[in-house]
PDB file of C-alpha atoms and ligand atoms in Angstrom:
ATOM      1  CA  MET A   1       0.000   0.000   0.000  1.00  0.00           C
ATOM      2  CA  LEU A   2       1.567   3.295  -1.146  1.00  0.00           C
ATOM      3  CA  ARG A   3       1.645   5.778   1.725  1.00  0.00           C
ATOM      4  CA  VAL A   4       0.882   9.198   0.232  1.00  0.00           C
ATOM      5  CA  GLY A   5       1.242  12.696   1.658  1.00  0.00           C
ATOM      6  CA  VAL A   6      -0.309  15.694  -0.137  1.00  0.00           C
ATOM      7  CA  LEU A   7       1.013  19.243   0.207  1.00  0.00           C
ATOM      8  CA  VAL A   8      -1.458  22.004  -0.584  1.00  0.00           C
ATOM      9  CA  SER A   9      -1.861  25.789  -0.372  1.00  0.00           C
ATOM     10  CA  GLY A  10      -5.340  26.549  -1.701  1.00  0.00           C
ATOM     11  CA  GLY A  11      -8.759  25.195  -2.608  1.00  0.00           C
ATOM     12  CA  GLY A  12      -7.648  21.589  -2.908  1.00  0.00           C
ATOM     13  CA  THR A  13      -9.549  20.532  -6.030  1.00  0.00           C
ATOM     14  CA  ASN A  14      -6.583  18.367  -7.042  1.00  0.00           C
ATOM     15  CA  LEU A  15      -6.543  16.817  -3.565  1.00  0.00           C
ATOM     16  CA  GLN A  16     -10.266  16.146  -3.921  1.00  0.00           C
ATOM     17  CA  ALA A  17      -9.667  14.468  -7.274  1.00  0.00           C
ATOM     18  CA  ILE A  18      -7.130  12.172  -5.582  1.00  0.00           C
ATOM     19  CA  LEU A  19      -9.473  11.326  -2.691  1.00  0.00           C
ATOM     20  CA  ASP A  20     -12.379  10.665  -5.065  1.00  0.00           C
ATOM     21  CA  ALA A  21     -10.175   8.492  -7.296  1.00  0.00           C
ATOM     22  CA  ILE A  22      -9.160   6.371  -4.311  1.00  0.00           C
ATOM     23  CA  ASP A  23     -12.788   6.056  -3.155  1.00  0.00           C
ATOM     24  CA  GLN A  24     -13.873   5.060  -6.682  1.00  0.00           C
ATOM     25  CA  GLY A  25     -11.056   2.540  -7.185  1.00  0.00           C
ATOM     26  CA  VAL A  26      -9.444   4.582  -9.975  1.00  0.00           C
ATOM     27  CA  ILE A  27      -6.379   4.642  -7.762  1.00  0.00           C
ATOM     28  CA  THR A  28      -5.569   1.308  -6.080  1.00  0.00           C
ATOM     29  CA  ASN A  29      -2.930   0.276  -3.566  1.00  0.00           C
ATOM     30  CA  ALA A  30      -2.604   3.795  -2.196  1.00  0.00           C
ATOM     31  CA  ALA A  31      -3.884   5.771   0.797  1.00  0.00           C
ATOM     32  CA  VAL A  32      -3.450   9.427   1.764  1.00  0.00           C
ATOM     33  CA  GLN A  33      -1.946   9.545   5.255  1.00  0.00           C
ATOM     34  CA  VAL A  34      -1.655  13.299   5.715  1.00  0.00           C
ATOM     35  CA  VAL A  35      -2.423  16.639   4.065  1.00  0.00           C
ATOM     36  CA  ILE A  36      -0.102  19.523   4.912  1.00  0.00           C
ATOM     37  CA  SER A  37      -0.640  23.181   4.039  1.00  0.00           C
ATOM     38  CA  ASN A  38       1.392  26.343   4.602  1.00  0.00           C
ATOM     39  CA  ASN A  39      -1.938  28.209   4.724  1.00  0.00           C
ATOM     40  CA  LYS A  40      -4.165  27.553   7.745  1.00  0.00           C
ATOM     41  CA  ASN A  41      -7.185  28.811   5.789  1.00  0.00           C
ATOM     42  CA  ALA A  42      -6.667  26.515   2.818  1.00  0.00           C
ATOM     43  CA  TYR A  43      -9.977  24.835   2.024  1.00  0.00           C
ATOM     44  CA  ALA A  44      -7.903  21.800   1.074  1.00  0.00           C
ATOM     45  CA  LEU A  45      -7.421  21.200   4.820  1.00  0.00           C
ATOM     46  CA  GLU A  46     -11.208  21.124   5.246  1.00  0.00           C
ATOM     47  CA  ARG A  47     -11.438  18.577   2.448  1.00  0.00           C
ATOM     48  CA  ALA A  48      -8.912  16.401   4.292  1.00  0.00           C
ATOM     49  CA  ARG A  49     -10.742  16.724   7.614  1.00  0.00           C
ATOM     50  CA  ASN A  50     -14.016  15.826   5.910  1.00  0.00           C
ATOM     51  CA  HIS A  51     -12.282  12.648   4.771  1.00  0.00           C
ATOM     52  CA  GLY A  52     -10.922  11.796   8.213  1.00  0.00           C
ATOM     53  CA  ILE A  53      -7.336  12.469   7.124  1.00  0.00           C
ATOM     54  CA  ASP A  54      -4.752  14.267   9.284  1.00  0.00           C
ATOM     55  CA  ALA A  55      -4.800  17.916   8.140  1.00  0.00           C
ATOM     56  CA  LEU A  56      -1.824  19.958   9.332  1.00  0.00           C
ATOM     57  CA  CYS A  57      -0.788  23.560   8.866  1.00  0.00           C
ATOM     58  CA  ILE A  58       2.963  24.112   8.861  1.00  0.00           C
ATOM     59  CA  SER A  59       3.465  27.762   8.048  1.00  0.00           C
ATOM     60  CA  PRO A  60       6.721  29.705   7.585  1.00  0.00           C
ATOM     61  CA  LYS A  61       5.048  32.442   9.651  1.00  0.00           C
ATOM     62  CA  ASP A  62       5.208  30.199  12.725  1.00  0.00           C
ATOM     63  CA  TYR A  63       9.015  29.840  12.645  1.00  0.00           C
ATOM     64  CA  PRO A  64      11.782  32.349  13.349  1.00  0.00           C
ATOM     65  CA  ASP A  65      13.443  31.649  10.024  1.00  0.00           C
ATOM     66  CA  ARG A  66      13.144  29.637   6.823  1.00  0.00           C
ATOM     67  CA  GLU A  67      15.480  26.925   8.099  1.00  0.00           C
ATOM     68  CA  GLY A  68      13.259  26.347  11.128  1.00  0.00           C
ATOM     69  CA  PHE A  69      10.223  26.001   8.872  1.00  0.00           C
ATOM     70  CA  TYR A  70      12.034  23.592   6.552  1.00  0.00           C
ATOM     71  CA  ALA A  71      13.125  21.434   9.498  1.00  0.00           C
ATOM     72  CA  ALA A  72       9.577  21.269  10.863  1.00  0.00           C
ATOM     73  CA  LEU A  73       8.188  20.373   7.432  1.00  0.00           C
ATOM     74  CA  LEU A  74      10.742  17.611   6.846  1.00  0.00           C
ATOM     75  CA  ASP A  75      10.390  16.201  10.374  1.00  0.00           C
ATOM     76  CA  THR A  76       6.610  16.036   9.963  1.00  0.00           C
ATOM     77  CA  VAL A  77       6.847  14.404   6.542  1.00  0.00           C
ATOM     78  CA  ASP A  78       9.376  11.892   7.872  1.00  0.00           C
ATOM     79  CA  SER A  79       7.097  11.037  10.791  1.00  0.00           C
ATOM     80  CA  TYR A  80       4.425   9.722   8.376  1.00  0.00           C
ATOM     81  CA  GLU A  81       6.886   7.339   6.658  1.00  0.00           C
ATOM     82  CA  LEU A  82       5.597   8.310   3.213  1.00  0.00           C
ATOM     83  CA  ASP A  83       6.363   6.546  -0.062  1.00  0.00           C
ATOM     84  CA  LEU A  84       5.130   9.450  -2.201  1.00  0.00           C
ATOM     85  CA  ILE A  85       4.714  13.188  -1.638  1.00  0.00           C
ATOM     86  CA  VAL A  86       2.277  14.965  -3.964  1.00  0.00           C
ATOM     87  CA  LEU A  87       2.491  18.739  -4.453  1.00  0.00           C
ATOM     88  CA  ALA A  88      -1.079  19.709  -5.350  1.00  0.00           C
ATOM     89  CA  GLY A  89      -1.040  23.470  -5.674  1.00  0.00           C
ATOM     90  CA  TYR A  90       1.684  23.852  -3.043  1.00  0.00           C
ATOM     91  CA  LEU A  91       3.221  27.293  -3.398  1.00  0.00           C
ATOM     92  CA  VAL A  92       6.202  27.024  -1.055  1.00  0.00           C
ATOM     93  CA  THR A  93       9.690  25.977  -2.202  1.00  0.00           C
ATOM     94  CA  ILE A  94      10.608  22.439  -1.146  1.00  0.00           C
ATOM     95  CA  PRO A  95      13.910  22.394   0.758  1.00  0.00           C
ATOM     96  CA  ALA A  96      16.837  20.822  -1.094  1.00  0.00           C
ATOM     97  CA  LYS A  97      17.391  18.420   1.810  1.00  0.00           C
ATOM     98  CA  MET A  98      13.857  17.066   1.342  1.00  0.00           C
ATOM     99  CA  ILE A  99      14.301  16.718  -2.426  1.00  0.00           C
ATOM    100  CA  GLN A 100      17.503  14.760  -1.871  1.00  0.00           C
ATOM    101  CA  LYS A 101      15.962  12.534   0.792  1.00  0.00           C
ATOM    102  CA  TYR A 102      12.823  11.859  -1.293  1.00  0.00           C
ATOM    103  CA  ARG A 103      14.480  11.779  -4.719  1.00  0.00           C
ATOM    104  CA  ASN A 104      11.951  10.594  -7.335  1.00  0.00           C
ATOM    105  CA  ARG A 105       9.285  10.313  -4.623  1.00  0.00           C
ATOM    106  CA  ILE A 106       7.931  13.877  -4.892  1.00  0.00           C
ATOM    107  CA  ILE A 107       5.595  14.736  -7.784  1.00  0.00           C
ATOM    108  CA  ASN A 108       3.987  18.022  -8.822  1.00  0.00           C
ATOM    109  CA  ILE A 109       1.058  19.040 -11.018  1.00  0.00           C
ATOM    110  CA  HIS A 110       1.717  22.062 -13.212  1.00  0.00           C
ATOM    111  CA  PRO A 111      -1.075  23.691 -15.271  1.00  0.00           C
ATOM    112  CA  SER A 112       0.753  23.848 -18.604  1.00  0.00           C
ATOM    113  CA  LEU A 113       2.500  21.542 -21.063  1.00  0.00           C
ATOM    114  CA  LEU A 114       6.063  21.781 -19.748  1.00  0.00           C
ATOM    115  CA  PRO A 115       8.463  23.231 -20.723  1.00  0.00           C
ATOM    116  CA  SER A 116       6.060  26.004 -21.689  1.00  0.00           C
ATOM    117  CA  PHE A 117       4.943  28.611 -19.180  1.00  0.00           C
ATOM    118  CA  CYS A 118       6.878  27.392 -16.168  1.00  0.00           C
ATOM    119  CA  GLY A 119       9.543  28.487 -13.759  1.00  0.00           C
ATOM    120  CA  VAL A 120       9.643  31.158 -11.093  1.00  0.00           C
ATOM    121  CA  GLY A 121       6.450  33.232 -11.029  1.00  0.00           C
ATOM    122  CA  TYR A 122       4.432  30.820 -13.206  1.00  0.00           C
ATOM    123  CA  TYR A 123       1.741  29.436 -10.923  1.00  0.00           C
ATOM    124  CA  GLY A 124      -2.055  29.370 -10.736  1.00  0.00           C
ATOM    125  CA  LEU A 125      -3.775  31.938 -12.974  1.00  0.00           C
ATOM    126  CA  LYS A 126      -0.466  33.461 -14.068  1.00  0.00           C
ATOM    127  CA  VAL A 127       0.237  30.364 -16.149  1.00  0.00           C
ATOM    128  CA  HIS A 128      -3.027  30.733 -18.064  1.00  0.00           C
ATOM    129  CA  GLU A 129      -2.570  34.481 -18.475  1.00  0.00           C
ATOM    130  CA  ALA A 130       0.793  33.792 -20.117  1.00  0.00           C
ATOM    131  CA  ALA A 131      -0.669  31.088 -22.382  1.00  0.00           C
ATOM    132  CA  LEU A 132      -3.451  33.423 -23.547  1.00  0.00           C
ATOM    133  CA  ALA A 133      -1.000  36.293 -24.012  1.00  0.00           C
ATOM    134  CA  ARG A 134       1.192  34.073 -26.216  1.00  0.00           C
ATOM    135  CA  GLY A 135      -1.817  32.958 -28.208  1.00  0.00           C
ATOM    136  CA  VAL A 136      -1.270  29.197 -27.951  1.00  0.00           C
ATOM    137  CA  LYS A 137      -4.099  27.051 -29.359  1.00  0.00           C
ATOM    138  CA  ILE A 138      -3.296  24.082 -27.145  1.00  0.00           C
ATOM    139  CA  THR A 139      -2.297  24.080 -23.504  1.00  0.00           C
ATOM    140  CA  GLY A 140      -2.742  21.444 -20.800  1.00  0.00           C
ATOM    141  CA  ALA A 141      -1.189  20.056 -17.647  1.00  0.00           C
ATOM    142  CA  THR A 142       1.901  18.114 -16.640  1.00  0.00           C
ATOM    143  CA  VAL A 143       2.751  15.779 -13.776  1.00  0.00           C
ATOM    144  CA  HIS A 144       6.477  15.623 -13.154  1.00  0.00           C
ATOM    145  CA  TYR A 145       8.990  14.541 -10.542  1.00  0.00           C
ATOM    146  CA  VAL A 146      10.318  17.377  -8.429  1.00  0.00           C
ATOM    147  CA  ASP A 147      14.043  18.118  -8.568  1.00  0.00           C
ATOM    148  CA  GLU A 148      16.106  21.086  -7.427  1.00  0.00           C
ATOM    149  CA  GLY A 149      14.823  23.269 -10.253  1.00  0.00           C
ATOM    150  CA  THR A 150      11.423  24.921 -10.673  1.00  0.00           C
ATOM    151  CA  ASP A 151       9.111  22.701 -12.771  1.00  0.00           C
ATOM    152  CA  THR A 152      12.182  20.992 -14.266  1.00  0.00           C
ATOM    153  CA  GLY A 153      12.055  17.371 -13.078  1.00  0.00           C
ATOM    154  CA  PRO A 154      11.367  14.338 -15.310  1.00  0.00           C
ATOM    155  CA  ILE A 155       7.897  14.410 -16.881  1.00  0.00           C
ATOM    156  CA  ILE A 156       5.541  11.560 -15.922  1.00  0.00           C
ATOM    157  CA  LEU A 157       2.264  12.409 -17.709  1.00  0.00           C
ATOM    158  CA  GLN A 158       0.837  15.248 -19.803  1.00  0.00           C
ATOM    159  CA  LYS A 159      -2.628  15.965 -21.180  1.00  0.00           C
ATOM    160  CA  ALA A 160      -3.490  18.563 -23.825  1.00  0.00           C
ATOM    161  CA  VAL A 161      -6.450  20.945 -23.571  1.00  0.00           C
ATOM    162  CA  GLU A 162      -7.861  23.178 -26.332  1.00  0.00           C
ATOM    163  CA  VAL A 163      -7.784  26.950 -25.873  1.00  0.00           C
ATOM    164  CA  LYS A 164     -11.081  28.408 -27.082  1.00  0.00           C
ATOM    165  CA  GLU A 165     -11.942  31.773 -28.616  1.00  0.00           C
ATOM    166  CA  GLY A 166     -12.766  34.286 -25.900  1.00  0.00           C
ATOM    167  CA  ASP A 167     -11.268  32.249 -23.059  1.00  0.00           C
ATOM    168  CA  THR A 168     -10.470  34.227 -19.948  1.00  0.00           C
ATOM    169  CA  PRO A 169      -7.690  33.011 -17.652  1.00  0.00           C
ATOM    170  CA  GLN A 170     -10.333  31.806 -15.186  1.00  0.00           C
ATOM    171  CA  VAL A 171     -12.305  29.878 -17.816  1.00  0.00           C
ATOM    172  CA  LEU A 172      -9.138  28.319 -19.215  1.00  0.00           C
ATOM    173  CA  GLN A 173      -7.879  27.397 -15.729  1.00  0.00           C
ATOM    174  CA  ARG A 174     -11.130  25.601 -14.985  1.00  0.00           C
ATOM    175  CA  ARG A 175     -11.025  23.658 -18.282  1.00  0.00           C
ATOM    176  CA  VAL A 176      -7.406  22.642 -17.675  1.00  0.00           C
ATOM    177  CA  MET A 177      -8.309  21.476 -14.174  1.00  0.00           C
ATOM    178  CA  GLU A 178     -11.409  19.532 -15.297  1.00  0.00           C
ATOM    179  CA  GLU A 179      -9.998  18.016 -18.484  1.00  0.00           C
ATOM    180  CA  ALA A 180      -6.382  17.499 -17.477  1.00  0.00           C
ATOM    181  CA  GLU A 181      -5.206  18.065 -13.905  1.00  0.00           C
ATOM    182  CA  TRP A 182      -7.948  16.099 -12.164  1.00  0.00           C
ATOM    183  CA  LYS A 183      -7.324  13.168 -14.541  1.00  0.00           C
ATOM    184  CA  ILE A 184      -3.550  12.886 -14.884  1.00  0.00           C
ATOM    185  CA  LEU A 185      -2.644  13.467 -11.236  1.00  0.00           C
ATOM    186  CA  PRO A 186      -4.706  10.471 -10.015  1.00  0.00           C
ATOM    187  CA  GLN A 187      -3.490   8.488 -13.024  1.00  0.00           C
ATOM    188  CA  ALA A 188       0.146   9.203 -12.147  1.00  0.00           C
ATOM    189  CA  ILE A 189      -0.384   8.197  -8.508  1.00  0.00           C
ATOM    190  CA  ASN A 190      -2.034   4.953  -9.620  1.00  0.00           C
ATOM    191  CA  MET A 191       0.895   4.218 -11.967  1.00  0.00           C
ATOM    192  CA  ILE A 192       3.356   4.735  -9.116  1.00  0.00           C
ATOM    193  CA  ALA A 193       1.255   2.743  -6.648  1.00  0.00           C
ATOM    194  CA  ASN A 194       1.085  -0.173  -9.076  1.00  0.00           C
ATOM    195  CA  LYS A 195       4.542   0.337 -10.591  1.00  0.00           C
ATOM    196  CA  ALA A 196       2.948   0.586 -14.024  1.00  0.00           C
TER     197      ALA A 196
HETATM  198  C1  GRF B   1      -4.038  24.464  -9.813  1.00  0.00           C
HETATM  199  O1  GRF B   1      -4.204  25.424 -10.825  1.00  0.00           O
HETATM  200  C2  GRF B   1      -2.831  23.640 -10.093  1.00  0.00           C
HETATM  201  O2  GRF B   1      -2.583  23.441 -11.457  1.00  0.00           O
HETATM  202  C3  GRF B   1      -1.733  24.476  -9.552  1.00  0.00           C
HETATM  203  O3  GRF B   1      -2.273  25.148  -8.418  1.00  0.00           O
HETATM  204  C4  GRF B   1      -3.668  25.125  -8.491  1.00  0.00           C
HETATM  205  C5  GRF B   1      -4.150  24.318  -7.318  1.00  0.00           C
HETATM  206  O4  GRF B   1      -5.461  24.185  -7.322  1.00  0.00           O
HETATM  207  N1  GRF B   1      -0.626  23.653  -9.186  1.00  0.00           N
HETATM  208  P1  GRF B   1      -6.169  23.313  -6.164  1.00  0.00           P
HETATM  209  O5  GRF B   1      -5.693  23.864  -4.835  1.00  0.00           O
HETATM  210  O6  GRF B   1      -5.763  21.889  -6.364  1.00  0.00           O
HETATM  211  O7  GRF B   1      -7.630  23.544  -6.392  1.00  0.00           O
END
């Protein structure tokens, strides 16, 4: 049974997609042990609590410095003896020590077809604003392993999504979530859980 931890910062729709996929048997041999957010108000934590899953807030604001926060985050992750860490809209940099310790066991969902529209500053709506500004006809989402770079680790899965005439960043974001993110993130977890 793959022991999974999910790191979140916001609404948690990707977390919900994971929980629903496990409940529906789309993901097998995996269970979410803990959900951790840097934001105590993240609705993702409510989604975890509603599912009876440990929901923790570990915020940089609660530590005297960044190193103290990183140590608390890593100690907490270690305590759950996780096989896989999923970044589902997590907006805080993962400490290098954690990346090294969990090499190829941390995955991230990014709302574009990497290597387009990624890197520092490309997150959430900003990604879709950039895609619309560039005028791409196809965008999508990517699940990749996390390495020391920003959105640079090995790609696991991608799914393309059509950009439509008159799309706003919000409309495009929702389509990318519905048609891509909420499908390929559970699919990637299932592949890892079943070593597909
Ligand atoms: C999504 O747009 C996702 O692509 C990005 O951050 C956002 C998280 O959304 N990584 P949610 O918190 O899963 O609803």
